[in-house]
Coordinates of C-alpha atoms in Angstrom, one line a residue:
M1 CA 78.3 -36.4 -134.6
S2 CA 80.4 -35.9 -131.5
K3 CA 78.8 -36.0 -128.0
W4 CA 79.4 -32.3 -127.3
K5 CA 77.8 -31.2 -130.6
L6 CA 74.8 -33.4 -130.0
A7 CA 74.4 -31.9 -126.5
A8 CA 74.6 -28.4 -127.9
V9 CA 71.9 -29.2 -130.5
K10 CA 69.6 -30.6 -127.9
S11 CA 70.2 -27.6 -125.6
S12 CA 69.5 -25.2 -128.5
Q13 CA 66.3 -27.1 -129.3
T14 CA 65.2 -26.9 -125.7
L15 CA 65.8 -23.2 -125.5
E16 CA 63.8 -22.6 -128.7
T17 CA 61.0 -24.7 -127.4
A18 CA 61.1 -22.8 -124.1
D19 CA 61.2 -19.5 -125.9
T20 CA 58.3 -20.5 -128.1
D21 CA 56.3 -21.6 -125.0
L22 CA 57.1 -18.2 -123.4
I23 CA 56.0 -16.3 -126.4
Q24 CA 52.8 -18.3 -126.5
L25 CA 52.2 -17.6 -122.8
I26 CA 52.7 -13.9 -123.2
S27 CA 50.4 -13.9 -126.2
D28 CA 47.7 -15.7 -124.3
I29 CA 48.0 -13.3 -121.3
S30 CA 47.9 -10.2 -123.6
K31 CA 44.8 -11.4 -125.5
D32 CA 43.0 -12.2 -122.2
V33 CA 43.9 -8.8 -120.7
D34 CA 43.1 -6.8 -123.8
S35 CA 39.6 -8.4 -123.8
R36 CA 39.0 -7.7 -120.2
H37 CA 40.5 -4.2 -120.5
A38 CA 38.2 -3.3 -123.5
G39 CA 35.2 -4.6 -121.6
L40 CA 36.0 -2.4 -118.5
L41 CA 36.4 0.7 -120.7
R42 CA 33.2 -0.1 -122.6
D43 CA 31.3 -0.4 -119.4
A44 CA 32.7 2.8 -118.1
K45 CA 31.7 4.7 -121.3
G46 CA 28.2 3.4 -121.0
A47 CA 27.7 4.9 -117.5
T48 CA 25.7 8.0 -117.0
P49 CA 26.4 10.8 -114.3
D50 CA 24.4 10.4 -111.1
I51 CA 24.1 13.9 -109.7
E52 CA 23.1 13.8 -106.1
G53 CA 20.9 16.5 -104.7
L54 CA 18.8 17.7 -107.7
D55 CA 15.6 16.9 -105.8
S56 CA 16.7 18.7 -102.6
S57 CA 14.0 21.1 -101.4
L58 CA 16.6 23.3 -99.8
R59 CA 18.5 23.4 -103.1
G60 CA 15.3 24.4 -104.9
K61 CA 14.7 27.2 -102.4
A62 CA 18.3 28.4 -102.8
Q63 CA 18.0 28.4 -106.6
T64 CA 14.8 30.5 -106.3
A65 CA 16.6 32.9 -104.0
I66 CA 19.5 33.3 -106.3
L67 CA 17.3 34.2 -109.2
S68 CA 15.3 36.6 -107.1
L69 CA 18.4 38.3 -105.8
Q70 CA 19.9 38.8 -109.2
S71 CA 16.7 39.8 -111.0
G72 CA 17.2 43.0 -112.8
L73 CA 21.0 43.1 -112.1
L74 CA 23.7 42.5 -114.7
E75 CA 27.0 40.6 -114.1
R76 CA 26.2 40.0 -110.4
E77 CA 25.8 36.2 -110.5
T78 CA 28.9 35.6 -108.3
E79 CA 28.1 38.3 -105.8
V80 CA 24.5 37.0 -105.4
R81 CA 25.7 33.5 -104.7
L82 CA 28.4 34.6 -102.2
L83 CA 25.8 36.8 -100.4
L84 CA 23.4 33.9 -100.0
L85 CA 26.1 31.5 -99.0
A86 CA 27.4 34.0 -96.4
A87 CA 23.9 34.4 -94.9
L88 CA 23.3 30.6 -94.8
C89 CA 26.7 30.2 -93.1
G90 CA 26.0 33.0 -90.6
E91 CA 29.1 34.7 -91.9
H92 CA 29.8 38.2 -93.4
L93 CA 30.6 39.4 -96.9
L94 CA 33.0 42.2 -97.9
L95 CA 32.4 43.9 -101.3
L96 CA 35.3 45.9 -102.6
G97 CA 34.7 48.3 -105.4
P98 CA 33.7 51.7 -106.6
P99 CA 30.3 53.4 -105.7
G100 CA 27.3 52.6 -107.9
T101 CA 27.9 48.9 -108.3
A102 CA 24.7 47.6 -106.5
K103 CA 26.4 46.7 -103.2
S104 CA 23.8 48.2 -101.0
E105 CA 21.0 47.0 -103.3
L106 CA 22.1 43.4 -102.8
S107 CA 22.0 43.9 -99.0
R108 CA 18.5 45.3 -99.1
R109 CA 17.4 42.4 -101.3
L110 CA 18.8 39.9 -98.8
A111 CA 16.9 41.5 -96.0
E112 CA 13.7 41.4 -98.0
L113 CA 14.4 37.7 -98.8
T114 CA 14.9 36.7 -95.2
G115 CA 12.1 38.9 -93.9
G116 CA 14.5 40.1 -91.2
R117 CA 15.1 43.5 -89.8
Y118 CA 17.5 45.6 -91.9
F119 CA 20.1 48.2 -90.9
E120 CA 22.2 50.4 -93.2
R121 CA 24.7 53.1 -92.5
L122 CA 27.5 55.0 -94.2
L123 CA 30.6 55.5 -92.0
T124 CA 33.0 58.5 -92.1
R125 CA 36.0 59.2 -90.0
F126 CA 33.8 61.3 -87.8
S127 CA 31.1 58.7 -87.2
V128 CA 30.2 58.1 -83.5
P129 CA 28.9 54.9 -81.8
E130 CA 25.4 56.3 -81.6
E131 CA 25.0 56.1 -85.4
L132 CA 25.4 52.3 -85.3
F133 CA 24.4 51.2 -81.8
G134 CA 21.7 53.7 -80.9
P135 CA 21.5 56.8 -78.7
L136 CA 22.1 56.8 -74.9
S137 CA 19.0 56.3 -72.9
M138 CA 18.0 59.4 -71.0
K139 CA 16.0 57.4 -68.5
G140 CA 19.0 55.2 -68.0
L141 CA 21.3 58.1 -67.3
E142 CA 18.8 59.4 -64.7
N143 CA 19.3 56.1 -62.9
D144 CA 23.1 56.1 -63.3
L145 CA 22.9 53.5 -66.1
Y146 CA 24.9 53.8 -69.3
E147 CA 22.6 52.1 -71.7
R148 CA 21.6 52.6 -75.3
Q149 CA 18.3 52.5 -77.1
T150 CA 19.2 49.8 -79.6
S151 CA 15.8 49.4 -81.3
G152 CA 16.2 50.0 -85.0
Y153 CA 20.0 49.9 -84.9
L154 CA 22.6 47.3 -85.6
P155 CA 22.2 45.3 -82.4
T156 CA 18.6 44.4 -83.4
A157 CA 19.1 43.8 -87.1
E158 CA 19.3 40.4 -88.9
V159 CA 20.8 41.9 -92.1
A160 CA 23.1 45.0 -92.1
F161 CA 25.0 47.0 -94.7
I162 CA 27.9 49.2 -93.6
D163 CA 29.3 51.3 -96.3
E164 CA 33.0 52.5 -96.0
V165 CA 33.3 50.0 -93.2
F166 CA 37.0 50.5 -92.8
K167 CA 36.4 54.1 -91.7
A168 CA 35.3 52.7 -88.3
N169 CA 37.3 54.4 -85.6
S170 CA 38.4 52.9 -82.3
A171 CA 35.3 54.0 -80.5
I172 CA 33.2 51.9 -82.9
L173 CA 35.6 49.1 -83.7
N174 CA 35.6 47.0 -80.5
A175 CA 31.8 46.8 -80.2
L176 CA 31.6 46.0 -83.9
L177 CA 34.1 43.2 -83.7
T178 CA 32.2 41.6 -80.8
I179 CA 28.9 41.8 -82.8
L180 CA 30.5 40.3 -85.9
N181 CA 32.3 37.4 -84.2
E182 CA 30.5 36.6 -81.0
R183 CA 27.0 38.0 -81.8
L184 CA 27.0 39.9 -78.5
F185 CA 26.6 43.6 -77.7
S186 CA 27.5 45.1 -74.4
N187 CA 24.8 47.5 -73.4
G188 CA 25.7 48.9 -70.0
S189 CA 26.3 46.0 -67.7
A190 CA 24.3 43.6 -69.8
R191 CA 25.6 41.4 -72.6
L192 CA 22.9 41.1 -75.2
E193 CA 22.6 38.4 -77.9
V194 CA 22.5 39.9 -81.4
P195 CA 20.2 38.3 -84.1
L196 CA 22.6 39.3 -86.9
L197 CA 22.7 36.8 -89.8
C198 CA 25.0 38.6 -92.1
L199 CA 26.7 41.9 -92.3
V200 CA 27.7 43.2 -95.7
G201 CA 30.6 45.5 -95.6
A202 CA 31.6 47.8 -98.5
S203 CA 34.7 49.8 -99.2
N204 CA 36.5 51.5 -102.1
E205 CA 39.8 50.4 -100.7
L206 CA 41.5 47.9 -98.4
P207 CA 42.3 48.8 -94.7
E208 CA 45.6 50.6 -94.3
S209 CA 46.1 50.5 -90.5
E210 CA 46.9 47.4 -88.6
E211 CA 44.2 48.1 -86.1
L212 CA 41.7 47.3 -88.9
D213 CA 43.2 43.9 -89.7
A214 CA 41.0 42.2 -87.2
L215 CA 37.9 43.8 -88.8
Y216 CA 39.1 42.7 -92.2
D217 CA 39.5 39.2 -91.0
R218 CA 35.9 39.0 -89.7
F219 CA 34.7 39.0 -93.3
L220 CA 35.0 35.3 -94.3
L221 CA 33.9 36.0 -97.9
R222 CA 35.5 38.8 -100.0
R223 CA 34.7 39.9 -103.5
Q224 CA 36.1 42.5 -105.8
V225 CA 33.1 44.2 -107.5
A226 CA 33.7 45.8 -110.9
Q227 CA 31.5 48.1 -113.1
V228 CA 29.3 46.4 -115.7
S229 CA 31.5 45.4 -118.6
S230 CA 31.5 47.3 -122.0
A231 CA 29.8 44.3 -123.6
Q232 CA 26.8 44.7 -121.3
L233 CA 26.5 48.4 -121.4
G234 CA 23.7 48.2 -124.0
N235 CA 21.7 45.9 -121.8
L236 CA 22.3 48.2 -118.8
A237 CA 20.8 51.0 -120.9
R238 CA 17.8 48.9 -121.8
L239 CA 17.5 47.9 -118.2
A240 CA 17.4 51.6 -117.1
A241 CA 14.8 52.2 -119.8
G242 CA 12.7 49.4 -118.5
S243 CA 12.8 47.1 -121.5
L244 CA 14.6 44.3 -119.7
R245 CA 12.6 44.4 -116.5
A246 CA 9.7 42.2 -117.5
T247 CA 12.0 39.4 -118.7
T248 CA 14.1 39.2 -115.6
Q249 CA 11.2 39.4 -113.3
T250 CA 9.3 36.7 -115.1
S251 CA 12.2 34.3 -114.8
A252 CA 12.5 35.0 -111.1
D253 CA 8.8 34.6 -110.5
G254 CA 8.7 31.3 -112.4
A255 CA 11.6 29.9 -110.3
E256 CA 10.0 31.1 -107.1
A257 CA 6.8 29.3 -107.9
G258 CA 8.6 26.0 -108.5
G259 CA 11.2 26.2 -105.7
G260 CA 9.5 27.8 -102.8
R261 CA 11.0 30.5 -100.6
L262 CA 13.8 30.4 -98.0
E263 CA 12.4 31.2 -94.5
L264 CA 14.2 32.9 -91.7
A265 CA 14.4 29.5 -90.0
D266 CA 16.3 28.1 -93.0
F267 CA 19.0 30.7 -92.4
H268 CA 19.2 30.0 -88.7
G269 CA 19.3 26.2 -88.9
T270 CA 21.2 25.4 -92.1
A271 CA 24.7 25.8 -90.9
S272 CA 24.4 23.6 -87.7
T273 CA 22.6 20.9 -89.7
A274 CA 25.4 20.9 -92.4
Y275 CA 28.2 20.5 -89.9
S276 CA 26.8 17.2 -88.7
A277 CA 25.4 15.9 -91.9
V278 CA 28.1 16.6 -94.5
E279 CA 31.4 14.6 -94.7
V280 CA 34.7 16.1 -95.8
P281 CA 36.6 13.4 -97.7
D282 CA 40.3 12.9 -97.3
S283 CA 40.8 14.1 -100.9
V284 CA 39.3 17.5 -100.0
I285 CA 41.3 17.7 -96.7
D286 CA 44.4 17.1 -98.7
L287 CA 43.5 19.8 -101.2
L288 CA 42.7 22.3 -98.4
T289 CA 46.0 21.6 -96.6
T290 CA 48.0 21.7 -99.8
T291 CA 46.5 25.0 -100.8
R292 CA 47.2 26.6 -97.4
D293 CA 50.8 25.4 -97.4
Y294 CA 51.3 26.7 -101.0
L295 CA 49.9 30.1 -100.1
Q296 CA 52.0 30.5 -96.9
D297 CA 55.2 28.9 -98.0
K298 CA 55.5 29.2 -101.8
C299 CA 53.6 32.3 -102.8
E300 CA 55.5 35.5 -103.3
P301 CA 54.6 37.5 -101.3
P302 CA 53.2 34.8 -98.8
I303 CA 49.5 34.8 -98.1
Y304 CA 48.7 34.3 -94.5
V305 CA 45.7 32.1 -93.6
S306 CA 44.8 32.0 -90.0
D307 CA 43.7 28.8 -88.3
R308 CA 40.3 30.4 -87.6
R309 CA 39.8 31.3 -91.3
F310 CA 41.0 27.8 -92.4
M311 CA 38.4 26.1 -90.1
K312 CA 35.6 28.5 -91.1
A313 CA 36.4 27.7 -94.8
I314 CA 35.8 24.0 -94.2
K315 CA 32.5 24.7 -92.5
M316 CA 31.5 27.0 -95.4
L317 CA 32.2 24.1 -97.8
Q318 CA 30.0 21.9 -95.8
V319 CA 27.1 24.4 -95.9
A320 CA 27.6 24.7 -99.7
A321 CA 27.4 21.0 -100.2
H322 CA 24.4 20.6 -97.9
V323 CA 22.4 23.3 -99.6
D324 CA 23.3 21.6 -102.9
G325 CA 21.7 18.4 -101.5
R326 CA 25.0 16.5 -101.2
S327 CA 26.2 14.4 -98.2
A328 CA 29.9 15.1 -98.9
V329 CA 32.0 18.0 -100.0
H330 CA 33.4 17.7 -103.5
E331 CA 36.8 18.9 -104.7
Y332 CA 35.0 21.4 -107.0
D333 CA 33.5 23.1 -104.0
C334 CA 37.1 24.2 -103.2
L335 CA 36.8 26.7 -106.1
L336 CA 35.0 28.9 -103.5
L337 CA 38.2 29.2 -101.6
E338 CA 39.3 32.0 -104.0
F339 CA 36.8 34.3 -102.1
V340 CA 38.1 33.1 -98.7
L341 CA 41.8 32.6 -98.5
G342 CA 43.2 35.6 -100.3
S343 CA 44.3 38.7 -98.5
R344 CA 44.3 41.1 -101.5
P345 CA 42.0 41.2 -104.5
D346 CA 44.6 39.8 -106.9
D347 CA 45.2 36.8 -104.5
S348 CA 41.9 35.3 -105.6
Q349 CA 43.2 34.3 -109.0
K350 CA 46.3 32.7 -107.4
V351 CA 44.0 30.6 -105.1
R352 CA 41.7 29.6 -108.0
A353 CA 44.6 28.7 -110.3
F354 CA 46.3 26.5 -107.7
V355 CA 43.1 24.7 -106.8
L356 CA 42.4 24.0 -110.5
E357 CA 45.9 22.9 -111.1
T358 CA 45.8 20.5 -108.1
I359 CA 42.5 19.0 -109.2
A360 CA 43.8 18.6 -112.7
S361 CA 47.0 16.9 -111.5
D362 CA 44.8 14.1 -109.9
P363 CA 46.9 13.3 -106.8
G364 CA 44.8 10.1 -106.3
L365 CA 46.0 8.7 -109.7
Q366 CA 49.6 9.5 -108.8
Q367 CA 49.2 7.7 -105.5
L368 CA 47.8 4.6 -107.3
E369 CA 50.7 4.6 -109.7
L370 CA 53.1 4.5 -106.6
V371 CA 51.0 1.6 -105.2
F372 CA 51.4 -0.3 -108.5
L373 CA 55.2 0.2 -108.5
G374 CA 55.4 -1.1 -104.9
L375 CA 53.2 -4.1 -105.8
F376 CA 55.2 -4.9 -108.9
G377 CA 58.4 -5.1 -106.9
R378 CA 56.7 -7.5 -104.4
A379 CA 55.3 -9.6 -107.2
C380 CA 58.8 -9.9 -108.8
R381 CA 60.3 -11.0 -105.5
A382 CA 57.5 -13.5 -104.8
L383 CA 57.7 -15.1 -108.2
E384 CA 61.5 -15.2 -108.1
G385 CA 61.4 -16.8 -104.6
G386 CA 58.6 -19.2 -105.4
N387 CA 56.8 -18.5 -102.1
E388 CA 53.2 -19.5 -102.7
Q389 CA 51.9 -17.4 -99.7
D390 CA 53.7 -14.3 -101.0
V391 CA 52.3 -14.9 -104.5
A392 CA 48.8 -15.3 -103.1
E393 CA 49.0 -12.1 -101.1
A394 CA 50.3 -10.3 -104.2
Q395 CA 47.4 -11.7 -106.2
Q396 CA 44.9 -10.3 -103.7
E397 CA 46.6 -6.9 -103.7
A398 CA 46.6 -6.9 -107.5
S399 CA 42.8 -7.6 -107.6
Q400 CA 42.1 -4.7 -105.2
L401 CA 44.3 -2.4 -107.3
V402 CA 42.5 -3.4 -110.5
E403 CA 39.2 -2.5 -108.8
L404 CA 40.5 0.9 -107.7
L405 CA 42.0 1.7 -111.1
D406 CA 38.8 0.7 -112.8
L407 CA 36.8 3.1 -110.6
R408 CA 39.4 5.8 -111.2
Q409 CA 39.4 5.6 -115.0
G410 CA 35.6 5.3 -114.9
S411 CA 35.3 8.4 -112.7
V412 CA 37.6 10.5 -115.0
G413 CA 35.9 9.3 -118.1
L414 CA 32.5 10.0 -116.6
T415 CA 33.5 13.5 -115.8
L416 CA 34.8 14.2 -119.3
D417 CA 32.0 12.5 -121.2
G418 CA 29.4 14.0 -118.9
G419 CA 30.7 17.5 -119.5
F420 CA 31.8 18.0 -115.9
A421 CA 28.3 17.4 -114.7
D422 CA 29.2 17.6 -111.0
L423 CA 30.8 21.1 -111.5
G424 CA 27.9 22.3 -113.7
A425 CA 25.2 21.1 -111.3
T426 CA 26.3 23.1 -108.2
I427 CA 24.3 26.3 -107.6
W428 CA 27.4 28.1 -106.2
Q429 CA 29.2 28.5 -109.5
S430 CA 28.0 30.9 -112.2
E431 CA 27.9 29.7 -115.8
G432 CA 30.9 31.8 -116.7
S433 CA 32.9 30.4 -113.8
V434 CA 32.0 26.8 -114.8
R435 CA 33.1 27.5 -118.4
E436 CA 36.4 28.9 -117.4
A437 CA 37.1 25.9 -115.0
V438 CA 36.1 23.4 -117.7
Q439 CA 38.5 25.0 -120.2
V440 CA 41.4 24.7 -117.7
L441 CA 40.6 21.2 -116.6
T442 CA 39.8 19.4 -119.8
P443 CA 43.3 19.0 -121.4
P444 CA 45.1 17.7 -118.3
M445 CA 42.1 15.5 -117.3
T446 CA 42.1 14.0 -120.8
E447 CA 45.7 13.0 -120.3
N448 CA 44.8 11.6 -116.9
R449 CA 42.1 9.5 -118.5
K450 CA 44.7 7.9 -120.8
K451 CA 47.1 7.4 -117.9
A452 CA 44.4 5.7 -115.8
E453 CA 43.4 3.4 -118.7
D454 CA 47.1 2.5 -119.4
L455 CA 47.8 1.8 -115.7
L456 CA 44.6 -0.3 -115.5
R457 CA 45.9 -2.5 -118.4
E458 CA 49.3 -2.9 -116.6
A459 CA 47.5 -3.9 -113.4
L460 CA 45.5 -6.4 -115.3
L461 CA 48.7 -7.9 -116.8
L462 CA 50.3 -8.1 -113.4
Q463 CA 47.2 -9.7 -111.9
T464 CA 47.0 -12.3 -114.7
A465 CA 50.7 -13.1 -114.5
L466 CA 50.4 -13.7 -110.7
Q467 CA 47.3 -15.9 -111.2
R468 CA 49.3 -18.1 -113.7
Q469 CA 52.4 -17.8 -111.5
V470 CA 54.6 -17.1 -114.4
A471 CA 58.4 -17.0 -114.1
A472 CA 60.1 -13.7 -113.3
S473 CA 61.6 -13.8 -116.8
A474 CA 58.1 -13.8 -118.3
L475 CA 57.1 -10.9 -116.2
E476 CA 60.2 -9.0 -117.6
R477 CA 58.8 -9.6 -121.1
I478 CA 55.2 -8.8 -120.2
L479 CA 56.0 -5.4 -118.5
P480 CA 59.5 -4.5 -119.6
K481 CA 59.3 -0.8 -118.6
R482 CA 58.2 -1.7 -115.0
Y483 CA 60.8 -4.4 -114.8
K484 CA 63.6 -2.0 -115.6
Q485 CA 62.2 0.4 -112.9
Y486 CA 62.2 -2.5 -110.5
Q487 CA 65.8 -3.5 -111.4
K488 CA 67.0 0.1 -111.0
G489 CA 65.3 0.2 -107.6
V490 CA 66.9 -3.0 -106.5
S491 CA 70.4 -1.9 -107.7
G492 CA 69.9 1.4 -106.0
R493 CA 69.2 -0.3 -102.7
V494 CA 72.2 -2.6 -103.1

């Protein structure tokens, strides 16, 4: 046999041996990773939801208050929650809808719950300031003082209900704005502090004139109230006849006995405590800013969100989390934004849909995939260059990424397997609202779970390859899809 043929045979045998060794290496790495991957998924599926806040005394009182407020009312679960949240935040609630939908009844129940003084008035276009702020003092006029007798009127009330609030004329408007925003009332030369916790405004229609825009903006929470649905008309008739009264009252009394009652001090102190005690994570900040940008820049027509309303929305979420017994705001709390950020009744569905879509898209998982792509490129260069320090740094980053992805897939799996326990545990979402949200979130989050599990396996493969310091050619065989992405990125930069 000639020398060149002998050399070719030896070369071929060497390549076959090298290829066999490479195949065996890849097989060993795959078996090791599959075992570790299966173990991590098994551990995640064995976890149980740990819902924070179920033993909170304030939460128990709030649950009792919700049942008490909605006792004997049908399809007012959301309105009751918003009313209580507004009062705990020291904010105001606007109820839009036709007469006879229990708007004033809810306000009176809130006053009874707090034990505070109550004021109620129906405005017309001919209403005068005396109807809201009290008559002029005759003794004051005798002494050349322009003062009002405010006792029993709005400046002395803790809870107030103003029907047809947008019929306020200019003579009433300025004083009303100051009371709502600054909690101050100018009585003659004195500026008096107003004890108002919450004012509930009601109207059949939205304000039409620009001078009422400032008043409209003072209502942080807004809710469109509809008549009782056709499906519940039978129960409404039974309620009117008295046959449902005992059942609803019994449930409220039972909850009250177990949860205790909210005191006036709870309403005065909850908000300030929440602002200092509750953290707003970066994920929630990102969701808030993304939602505002979407509403103002991409909605048609655009929905303006003032800086003041944006900041108050964040504080409201802190109060909601604190009363729930949590130390941090959750992304699910942002579903409450549908009652805060919209300008018109139909805007609420736009806000809710966008928040759900953003939560379902899982921006955190998308960010982790970008981190993995960047790390893969650095690992390829480190292995190709043979720099031990670069390989060691890539190994450390890969280990950190594996931990993050394990937490992510575990979190998504826990949410799905636990039936969205975090969402269902909050007292601020009605059962119907939770069901609707779960129906929207389940399909995309199921896909996210699969993506997180697959990405975790890829990260484990990369971590193991770096630990064994395989050749770049082996990395190409282990993760071919990612290697093609890496090559495209390199050629694009060249």
